[in-house]
Amino acid sequence: MGARSWLLCRLSLALPLLVKADGCKDIGLQNETLEADQPFAFNCTYPLVTFREVNITWYKNSSQVPLCKNTQSRVHQEKSWVLFLPLTWEDSGIYQCVVKNVNSCHRIHVNLTVVKRYPCGASRKGLPSLSNEYKQILYLRKDYSLICYLNFPESYVLDSIKWYKDCLEVKGERFIFWETKLLVINASVEDRGNYVCQARLNHTGRQITAFNSISVSIAERYENGGRVPKITYPKNNSIEVQLGAPLIVDCNITDSRENTNARSWKVNGTLVDDYYRESRRVREGVEKSVSFQQYKFYTVNITFLEVKMEDYGQPFVCHTGVSAAYIILELPAPDFRSYLIGGFIALTGVAVSAVLICSTFKIDIVLWYRSAFPSTGTVQDMKVYDAYVLYPKLPRESQSHDMDTLVLKILPEVLERQCGYKLFILGRDDFPGQAVANVIDENMRLCRRLIMIVVPESQGFALLKNMSEEQIALYNALIQDGTKVILIELERIEDYTNMPESVKYIKQKHGAIQWGGDFTEESQSAKTKFWKKVRYHMPPKRCPPSSSVQLLTHTSCNHTTDRREVNTGLITQ
Ligand SMILES: *[C@@H]1O[C@H](CO)[C@@H](O)[C@H](O)[C@H]1NC(C)=O
Ligand SMILES: *[C@@H]1O[C@H](CO)[C@@H](O)[C@H](O)[C@H]1NC(C)=O
Ligand SMILES: *[C@@H]1O[C@H](CO)[C@@H](O)[C@H](O)[C@H]1NC(C)=O
Ligand SMILES: *[C@@H]1O[C@H](CO)[C@@H](O)[C@H](O)[C@H]1NC(C)=O
Ligand SMILES: *[C@@H]1O[C@H](CO)[C@@H](O)[C@H](O)[C@H]1NC(C)=O
Ligand SMILES: *[C@@H]1O[C@H](CO)[C@@H](O)[C@H](O)[C@H]1NC(C)=O
Ligand SMILES: *[C@@H]1O[C@H](CO)[C@@H](O)[C@H](O)[C@H]1NC(C)=O
């Protein structure tokens, strides 16, 4: 450590090696507080270092100039180590160890604080507290060892280790010296105090005296004595996580202070940082540690920017020393509540669509039901006709023709011939010479329905208005018998304000069916929308018990009735 080596080191610093520190991942900060005047060495340990070809470089503070590698220099780098032979208090500072390989760069920080050496036997109270390695515990009535932290590169040979307590050499049957350890048998309160371990370092013919000051306290109970690092989390457990979600998992480790285990996350036997080198989707976090008197607690997390399908079922293992524990990602089990909600929504949907279907296809369903399950019993209501057809007589030739076609040809064709209903149509079914009022009154009583055909007011309902036929019929229908009225609009009628009150009432209560077809007899079919609506309002078709055809075919509308012939010859205006 002469002026020559110092000069050599300065010379090597004069050829500065520019190092790009950017792009390096910081992986931890370690605090070291040590007494001056003792040799000290710090190893840059990181899992990458151990199984890969790497370049390790030490820097002091933010200097771009690496520490020199001349072994004669007081402060120098040797392999992965930084050595201080010995420490002076100006060595305090932040040291950076940059670990580089072809693909990655990692940086470890060491905050070194050098404090003045305290005199032999002085109490440490009021003095700066040393790194926790130098505070050790003995347990009452237990055998336990104190450790001399003299970690140096292999090329340094340690020998003649001696232990001192309060400046007196430790001797006696209760003490066993073993390598760098002092085993204290059946510790007692008297064993607390300030210890110093001292050793001789041999390196390339040089001899240096190394020592540690250790303050020893006595504890009642033995805690966390294991020397094997303990992973408190994970516990080989699975974690439910959604696809695409981010995830951070801590690896929590308790390790004894003297262990120099590295901690890392691996997948498929590879460090995650290497495994996901390109995508950087999964990364290992910066290690954090908290020191306790006899052990150290470490946390290093693994961060998934987003979970991908390939991650499920793959163990992500947290390693430290001989210990390992993994997590396995799982797709979340389907949520029971969402099942319930889904089921409820589905049921509601089914119910709503059932209601919709029922209202949309109500007519078809009713008609189908009537044909599928024809009522076998004849309704004994003393009625002769299924419907009485009431219609206005129109002044204009063309309209009048349309009305006659509808009433005298189309209605009988569909309702009578195709569906087997029996209609009473004034002008067809009355006998010549009968008093019209009597005919209407009598026959209205014999009808189950009143089919009323209306046209827009301007075109002639006024004509009908004055007819006793209409009034009598409506009177009978509405007041006396409670007969159902089927209102058919020949043309769309927007405005009912000028209609008779009775018609307004029917329209409001039962609505009207709008005639939509043409007036050609041949094209009429009971299966069109219009006729289905009419049939829906007609009485359920009475099936003549004799008609086996109907029972077999289940259709009420395609058979020919055995009713009397449609007598069109009787039409009179
Ligand atoms: C020092 O670190 C190197 C590389 O990081 C490692 O191979 C070696 O085992 C370590 N030595 C000690 C004594 O921890
Ligand atoms: C280490 O450094 C040497 C010289 O600086 C260089 O040739 C070598 O490629 C480096 N190796 C790695 C793994 O970075
Ligand atoms: C380094 O350690 C000293 C003493 O423990 C502390 O005062 C200082 O804040 C630390 N520096 C950093 C950067 O952590
Ligand atoms: C791990 O340790 C951290 C820091 O003490 C704590 O916040 C976290 O809850 C721990 N995680 C588990 C899973 O125990
Ligand atoms: C896992 O590692 C094995 C060899 O250790 C390799 O054969 C396999 O392909 C790797 N799996 C994946 C998914 O990378
Ligand atoms: C995980 O590690 C990263 C990087 O060290 C850190 O920024 C982050 O706070 C950690 N997350 C948790 C939840 O501990
Ligand atoms: C977890 O699995 C590892 C192997 O990956 C095994 O060594 C360890 O004992 C297991 N731990 C527990 C608590 O089962």
XYZ file of C-alpha atoms in Angstrom, residues 59-571:
513
model
C -17.362 1.947 -9.909
C -17.314 4.419 -7.064
C -20.152 6.946 -6.805
C -21.306 8.066 -10.249
C -17.830 7.917 -11.674
C -17.487 6.572 -15.200
C -14.051 5.327 -14.328
C -13.874 1.766 -13.041
C -11.956 0.958 -9.896
C -8.477 -0.162 -10.722
C -7.539 -3.811 -10.931
C -4.011 -3.573 -9.586
C -3.811 -5.990 -6.666
C -1.162 -3.796 -5.057
C -3.564 -0.908 -4.800
C -5.290 -0.270 -1.478
C -8.694 -0.162 -3.152
C -9.066 -2.391 -6.151
C -11.240 -4.866 -7.964
C -10.287 -8.490 -8.043
C -12.542 -10.715 -10.108
C -16.035 -10.001 -8.782
C -14.736 -8.458 -5.575
C -13.917 -4.971 -4.448
C -11.173 -4.900 -1.813
C -10.211 -2.282 0.726
C -6.865 -3.051 2.311
C -7.627 -1.499 4.717
C -10.695 0.750 4.909
C -10.250 4.450 5.568
C -13.173 6.651 6.343
C -12.813 8.472 3.032
C -13.919 5.254 1.357
C -17.509 6.024 2.322
C -19.744 6.290 -0.716
C -21.914 4.441 -3.132
C -20.206 1.671 -5.022
C -21.716 0.183 -8.122
C -21.127 -3.263 -9.438
C -22.163 -3.505 -13.092
C -22.754 -7.035 -14.323
C -22.831 -7.268 -18.085
C -23.269 -10.086 -20.480
C -24.064 -10.106 -24.159
C -27.764 -9.484 -23.594
C -28.218 -7.832 -20.264
C -26.807 -5.391 -17.803
C -27.488 -5.337 -14.084
C -26.261 -2.971 -11.425
C -25.937 -3.562 -7.709
C -25.392 -0.618 -5.364
C -23.509 -0.795 -2.106
C -23.765 2.128 0.252
C -20.566 1.937 2.257
C -20.271 3.991 5.415
C -16.990 3.909 7.273
C -17.007 4.916 10.919
C -14.166 5.505 13.303
C -12.885 2.548 15.203
C -13.876 2.663 18.841
C -11.330 1.923 21.549
C -10.939 -1.494 23.041
C -13.638 -2.276 25.552
C -15.663 0.865 24.884
C -19.375 0.527 24.877
C -21.000 0.867 21.464
C -23.755 2.942 22.986
C -23.857 6.359 21.332
C -21.556 5.225 18.541
C -22.745 4.797 14.951
C -24.414 1.441 14.564
C -22.550 -1.085 12.474
C -23.971 -3.324 9.813
C -26.198 -5.936 11.310
C -23.679 -8.700 10.698
C -21.737 -7.158 13.502
C -24.572 -7.361 15.964
C -25.131 -10.915 16.999
C -27.282 -12.750 19.471
C -26.670 -15.653 21.823
C -29.602 -17.529 23.278
C -29.792 -18.286 26.974
C -28.942 -21.871 27.885
C -28.444 -22.746 24.188
C -25.354 -23.610 22.206
C -24.949 -21.029 19.519
C -22.149 -19.671 17.390
C -20.844 -16.217 16.662
C -19.595 -15.668 13.144
C -16.584 -13.699 12.085
C -17.447 -11.994 8.829
C -14.215 -12.230 7.006
C -15.209 -12.803 3.417
C -12.317 -12.463 1.054
C -11.478 -13.859 -2.355
C -10.128 -17.399 -2.438
C -6.644 -16.135 -3.112
C -6.619 -14.753 0.426
C -5.823 -17.343 3.011
C -7.151 -16.759 6.473
C -5.365 -18.224 9.428
C -4.845 -17.883 13.170
C -8.290 -16.627 13.940
C -8.570 -15.307 17.470
C -11.535 -14.081 19.435
C -11.466 -11.318 22.006
C -14.134 -10.245 24.397
C -13.748 -6.784 25.852
C -10.059 -6.894 24.812
C -9.415 -10.223 26.522
C -8.813 -13.343 24.496
C -11.720 -15.772 24.662
C -10.666 -19.047 26.277
C -12.297 -21.896 28.139
C -14.231 -25.124 27.845
C -17.480 -23.449 26.870
C -15.925 -22.089 23.660
C -15.198 -24.066 20.539
C -13.306 -22.475 17.639
C -14.361 -23.709 14.273
C -13.285 -22.029 11.050
C -14.583 -18.455 11.275
C -17.054 -19.345 13.999
C -17.006 -19.265 17.747
C -19.385 -21.766 19.284
C -20.630 -20.728 22.699
C -21.968 -23.644 24.768
C -24.823 -23.016 27.165
C -24.787 -19.246 26.793
C -25.376 -17.105 29.838
C -25.971 -13.411 30.483
C -22.235 -12.945 31.116
C -21.548 -13.756 27.448
C -22.999 -10.476 26.238
C -20.450 -7.792 25.352
C -18.145 -6.509 22.660
C -16.249 -9.143 20.782
C -13.520 -8.822 18.240
C -12.528 -11.593 15.895
C -9.117 -11.279 14.358
C -7.426 -13.204 11.554
C -4.348 -13.094 9.464
C -4.822 -12.625 5.727
C -2.131 -14.048 3.480
C -2.035 -12.807 -0.051
C 0.858 -13.030 -2.487
C 3.355 -12.994 0.288
C 1.715 -10.117 2.140
C 0.151 -10.484 5.514
C -2.629 -8.266 6.702
C -4.423 -8.388 9.993
C -8.172 -8.409 9.636
C -10.695 -8.051 12.388
C -14.369 -7.488 13.069
C -15.993 -5.863 16.037
C -19.114 -7.720 17.027
C -21.520 -6.598 19.715
C -23.258 -9.574 21.252
C -26.531 -9.499 23.092
C -28.394 -12.273 24.884
C -31.921 -13.289 24.033
C -34.320 -15.428 26.005
C -35.896 -17.286 23.143
C -34.511 -18.881 20.074
C -36.123 -17.507 16.961
C -35.755 -18.337 13.343
C -32.536 -20.173 13.964
C -32.578 -22.084 10.699
C -29.684 -21.566 8.391
C -31.702 -22.663 5.364
C -33.458 -19.716 3.769
C -37.161 -19.896 4.337
C -39.548 -18.821 1.605
C -42.657 -17.597 3.378
C -44.384 -16.853 0.101
C -45.153 -18.307 -2.424
C -46.140 -21.678 -1.016
C -46.384 -23.684 -4.239
C -49.820 -22.223 -4.597
C -51.909 -21.284 -7.566
C -53.093 -17.771 -8.344
C -56.237 -17.014 -10.256
C -55.713 -14.257 -12.760
C -57.632 -13.049 -15.778
C -56.091 -13.362 -19.195
C -54.504 -10.048 -20.174
C -54.450 -8.689 -16.635
C -51.244 -7.388 -15.050
C -49.878 -9.298 -12.068
C -47.267 -8.684 -9.392
C -46.289 -11.456 -7.005
C -43.857 -11.056 -4.122
C -41.377 -13.678 -3.127
C -40.854 -13.231 0.601
C -37.785 -14.811 2.107
C -36.343 -15.022 5.554
C -32.674 -15.872 5.541
C -30.061 -15.862 8.219
C -27.781 -12.895 8.095
C -24.625 -14.766 7.333
C -26.024 -16.520 4.260
C -24.977 -15.022 0.961
C -27.722 -16.636 -1.073
C -28.958 -14.844 -4.128
C -32.677 -14.588 -4.800
C -34.313 -14.891 -8.189
C -37.413 -15.813 -10.133
C -37.085 -18.521 -12.740
C -39.327 -20.093 -15.316
C -38.491 -23.388 -16.981
C -35.107 -23.269 -15.258
C -34.209 -19.862 -16.723
C -34.181 -16.471 -15.050
C -37.333 -14.668 -16.079
C -35.343 -11.614 -17.187
C -33.492 -13.857 -19.616
C -36.491 -15.937 -20.616
C -38.455 -12.817 -21.541
C -35.388 -10.957 -22.741
C -37.064 -9.742 -25.920
C -40.606 -8.937 -24.857
C -39.728 -7.904 -21.272
C -43.307 -8.869 -20.517
C -42.322 -10.656 -17.317
C -39.644 -9.070 -15.174
C -38.018 -9.598 -11.846
C -38.362 -6.626 -9.488
C -35.668 -4.871 -7.519
C -34.871 -6.775 -4.375
C -35.671 -5.135 -1.079
C -34.439 -6.243 2.291
C -35.043 -5.460 5.907
C -32.497 -6.479 8.522
C -33.388 -7.880 11.869
C -30.993 -8.823 14.593
C -30.484 -12.401 13.611
C -32.045 -12.681 10.179
C -32.827 -10.717 7.103
C -36.163 -10.422 5.323
C -36.053 -10.147 1.563
C -38.759 -9.342 -0.954
C -38.292 -9.689 -4.667
C -41.301 -9.464 -6.908
C -42.164 -10.775 -10.323
C -44.156 -8.459 -12.579
C -46.321 -9.607 -15.472
C -47.243 -6.647 -17.668
C -50.081 -8.808 -18.943
C -50.802 -12.455 -18.371
C -50.810 -14.548 -21.528
C -52.266 -17.982 -22.229
C -48.821 -19.596 -22.177
C -48.319 -18.512 -18.547
C -51.119 -20.661 -17.222
C -50.003 -23.950 -15.707
C -46.327 -22.975 -15.934
C -44.562 -22.839 -12.562
C -42.795 -19.557 -11.831
C -40.238 -20.467 -9.226
C -38.670 -18.254 -6.613
C -35.176 -19.544 -5.796
C -32.850 -18.763 -2.959
C -30.001 -21.048 -2.036
C -31.356 -24.551 -1.628
C -34.934 -23.349 -1.213
C -37.495 -22.940 -3.940
C -41.200 -22.318 -4.130
C -43.420 -21.623 -7.053
C -46.695 -20.114 -8.115
C -48.894 -21.445 -10.876
C -51.298 -19.140 -12.670
C -54.822 -20.321 -13.233
C -57.723 -18.984 -15.198
C -60.341 -17.852 -12.701
C -63.116 -20.318 -12.009
C -66.345 -19.031 -13.453
C -67.980 -16.787 -10.945
C -70.993 -18.366 -9.246
C -72.708 -15.020 -8.961
C -72.293 -14.296 -12.652
C -73.814 -17.719 -13.291
C -76.808 -16.726 -11.197
C -77.118 -13.363 -12.881
C -76.612 -14.982 -16.277
C -79.246 -17.584 -15.461
C -81.624 -14.914 -14.270
C -81.063 -12.860 -17.414
C -81.533 -15.964 -19.554
C -84.780 -16.833 -17.758
C -86.026 -13.271 -18.043
C -85.071 -13.338 -21.718
C -86.948 -16.593 -22.218
C -89.979 -15.202 -20.407
C -89.899 -11.943 -22.358
C -89.492 -13.723 -25.672
C -92.278 -16.139 -24.690
C -94.539 -13.170 -24.016
C -93.424 -11.551 -27.271
C -93.961 -14.757 -29.222
C -97.346 -15.234 -27.576
C -98.477 -11.739 -28.407
C -97.034 -11.887 -31.910
C -98.339 -15.328 -32.707
C -101.348 -15.257 -30.397
C -103.700 -15.560 -33.318
C -101.769 -18.421 -34.933
C -101.476 -20.224 -31.624
C -105.190 -19.915 -30.921
C -106.086 -21.022 -34.430
C -103.663 -23.905 -34.253
C -105.061 -24.912 -30.876
C -108.597 -24.819 -32.215
C -107.663 -27.057 -35.117
C -105.470 -29.350 -33.088
C -107.967 -29.821 -30.275
C -111.374 -29.319 -31.798
C -114.082 -29.073 -29.191
C -116.198 -32.142 -29.656
C -119.193 -30.931 -27.728
C -121.556 -28.651 -29.563
C -122.264 -25.407 -27.812
C -125.935 -25.411 -26.967
C -126.669 -21.724 -27.279
C -129.771 -21.865 -29.468
C -127.959 -19.845 -32.153
C -128.267 -20.634 -35.812
C -125.617 -18.395 -37.356
C -122.007 -17.761 -36.494
C -122.107 -14.155 -37.611
C -124.391 -11.448 -38.803
C -122.776 -9.334 -41.499
C -123.638 -5.648 -41.346
C -122.440 -3.386 -44.144
C -123.283 0.018 -45.588
C -124.680 0.496 -49.015
C -122.417 2.805 -50.949
C -123.493 5.383 -53.501
C -120.575 5.220 -55.893
C -120.638 2.430 -58.423
C -117.063 1.216 -58.023
C -117.081 1.219 -54.237
C -120.415 -0.405 -54.109
C -119.121 -3.123 -56.385
C -116.129 -3.713 -54.119
C -118.346 -3.914 -51.084
C -120.656 -6.384 -52.740
C -117.742 -8.507 -53.862
C -116.402 -8.560 -50.320
C -119.676 -9.236 -48.592
C -121.390 -11.497 -51.042
C -118.506 -13.370 -52.628
C -115.330 -13.216 -50.589
C -116.814 -13.517 -47.118
C -118.905 -16.567 -48.032
C -115.991 -18.105 -49.917
C -113.610 -17.885 -47.009
C -115.719 -18.068 -43.897
C -118.408 -20.386 -45.172
C -116.825 -22.554 -47.801
C -113.289 -22.752 -46.457
C -113.945 -22.481 -42.734
C -117.412 -23.877 -42.402
C -119.005 -20.908 -40.650
C -122.625 -20.050 -41.129
C -123.239 -16.366 -41.930
C -126.384 -14.277 -42.110
C -126.063 -11.684 -44.821
C -128.959 -9.318 -45.287
C -130.012 -9.353 -48.909
C -128.901 -12.914 -49.310
C -130.386 -14.860 -46.445
C -133.623 -13.028 -45.800
C -136.798 -14.026 -47.504
C -138.374 -11.623 -49.915
C -141.291 -9.776 -48.493
C -140.235 -9.957 -44.840
C -140.213 -6.729 -42.908
C -136.586 -5.662 -42.738
C -136.703 -4.583 -39.127
C -138.183 -7.881 -38.042
C -135.669 -9.825 -40.096
C -132.807 -7.988 -38.491
C -134.070 -8.251 -34.990
C -134.888 -11.935 -35.222
C -131.744 -12.966 -37.031
C -129.435 -10.858 -34.910
C -130.600 -12.934 -31.959
C -129.643 -16.086 -33.817
C -126.042 -14.909 -34.470
C -122.979 -15.367 -32.295
C -121.024 -12.450 -33.759
C -121.678 -9.199 -35.521
C -119.325 -8.483 -38.402
C -119.522 -4.786 -39.102
C -117.875 -3.356 -42.189
C -117.200 0.374 -42.093
C -115.914 2.875 -44.638
C -114.547 6.379 -44.030
C -117.283 8.723 -42.975
C -117.170 11.010 -46.001
C -117.842 8.087 -48.266
C -121.080 7.034 -46.839
C -121.191 5.950 -43.294
C -123.636 8.792 -42.915
C -125.883 6.774 -45.092
C -125.677 3.860 -42.759
C -126.119 6.114 -39.779
C -129.706 6.730 -40.604
C -130.538 3.139 -41.159
C -132.616 1.441 -38.594
C -130.806 -1.780 -39.514
C -127.602 -0.561 -37.990
C -129.190 0.836 -34.897
C -131.239 -2.187 -34.198
C -128.350 -4.494 -34.800
C -125.978 -2.539 -32.654
C -128.559 -2.206 -29.948
C -128.987 -5.920 -29.894
C -125.332 -6.621 -30.095
C -124.154 -4.236 -27.472
C -126.901 -3.957 -24.956
C -129.050 -7.007 -25.075
C -126.945 -10.031 -25.889
C -123.447 -8.795 -25.314
C -122.659 -10.160 -28.764
C -119.067 -9.679 -29.838
C -118.589 -7.202 -32.679
C -115.910 -7.631 -35.342
C -115.151 -4.277 -36.909
C -113.692 -4.431 -40.430
C -112.436 -1.267 -42.085
C -112.720 -1.411 -45.827
C -110.151 1.373 -46.022
C -107.942 2.713 -43.312
C -109.930 5.119 -41.132
C -107.895 7.668 -39.227
C -110.684 9.642 -37.720
C -113.604 8.114 -35.843
C -114.828 11.418 -34.371
C -117.874 11.572 -36.575
C -118.717 7.908 -36.195
C -121.641 6.871 -34.030
C -120.778 6.466 -30.357
C -121.349 2.718 -30.513
C -118.818 2.331 -33.311
C -116.308 4.474 -31.490
C -116.800 2.311 -28.452
C -116.204 -0.903 -30.364
C -113.167 0.502 -32.102
C -111.699 1.616 -28.798
C -112.466 -1.599 -26.974
C -111.741 -4.268 -29.558
C -109.948 -2.412 -32.333
C -110.654 -2.868 -36.007
C -109.337 -5.226 -38.655
C -108.250 -3.523 -41.811
C -109.113 -5.067 -45.142
C -105.909 -5.425 -47.044
C -106.588 -7.812 -49.909
C -107.797 -7.337 -53.418
C -111.293 -8.109 -54.564
C -110.651 -11.177 -56.643
C -112.548 -14.079 -55.220
C -110.098 -16.720 -56.420
C -107.052 -15.499 -54.517
C -108.761 -15.554 -51.120
C -107.378 -17.920 -48.563
C -108.289 -18.333 -44.922
C -104.560 -18.493 -44.177
C -103.811 -14.841 -44.910
C -103.192 -12.422 -42.070
C -106.507 -10.665 -42.502
C -108.602 -13.798 -42.422
C -106.646 -15.205 -39.517
C -107.555 -12.101 -37.534
C -111.192 -12.473 -38.481
C -111.197 -16.185 -37.634
C -109.544 -15.417 -34.301
C -112.496 -13.252 -33.366
C -115.022 -15.667 -34.731
C -116.397 -18.310 -32.386
C -114.214 -21.395 -32.074
C -115.227 -23.465 -35.034
C -117.929 -25.888 -34.114
C -117.073 -29.136 -35.642
C -119.918 -31.177 -36.894
C -119.418 -34.509 -35.073
C -120.040 -36.294 -38.316
C -117.065 -34.638 -39.982
C -114.324 -37.242 -39.617
C -112.208 -35.398 -42.150
C -111.667 -32.561 -39.748
C -110.664 -34.793 -36.876
C -108.124 -36.552 -39.014
C -106.555 -33.580 -40.703
C -106.640 -31.248 -37.715
C -107.393 -28.379 -39.988
C -110.633 -26.639 -39.777
C -110.307 -24.551 -42.841
C -109.568 -26.751 -45.788
C -112.656 -28.842 -45.891
C -115.806 -28.097 -47.764
C -118.747 -27.518 -45.559
C -121.807 -29.584 -45.815
C -123.739 -26.406 -45.434
C -126.110 -25.259 -47.992
C -124.795 -23.985 -51.244
C -123.682 -20.413 -51.328
C -126.562 -18.745 -52.907
C -125.245 -15.844 -54.847
C -128.214 -15.780 -57.047
C -130.228 -14.102 -54.348
C -128.091 -11.026 -54.180
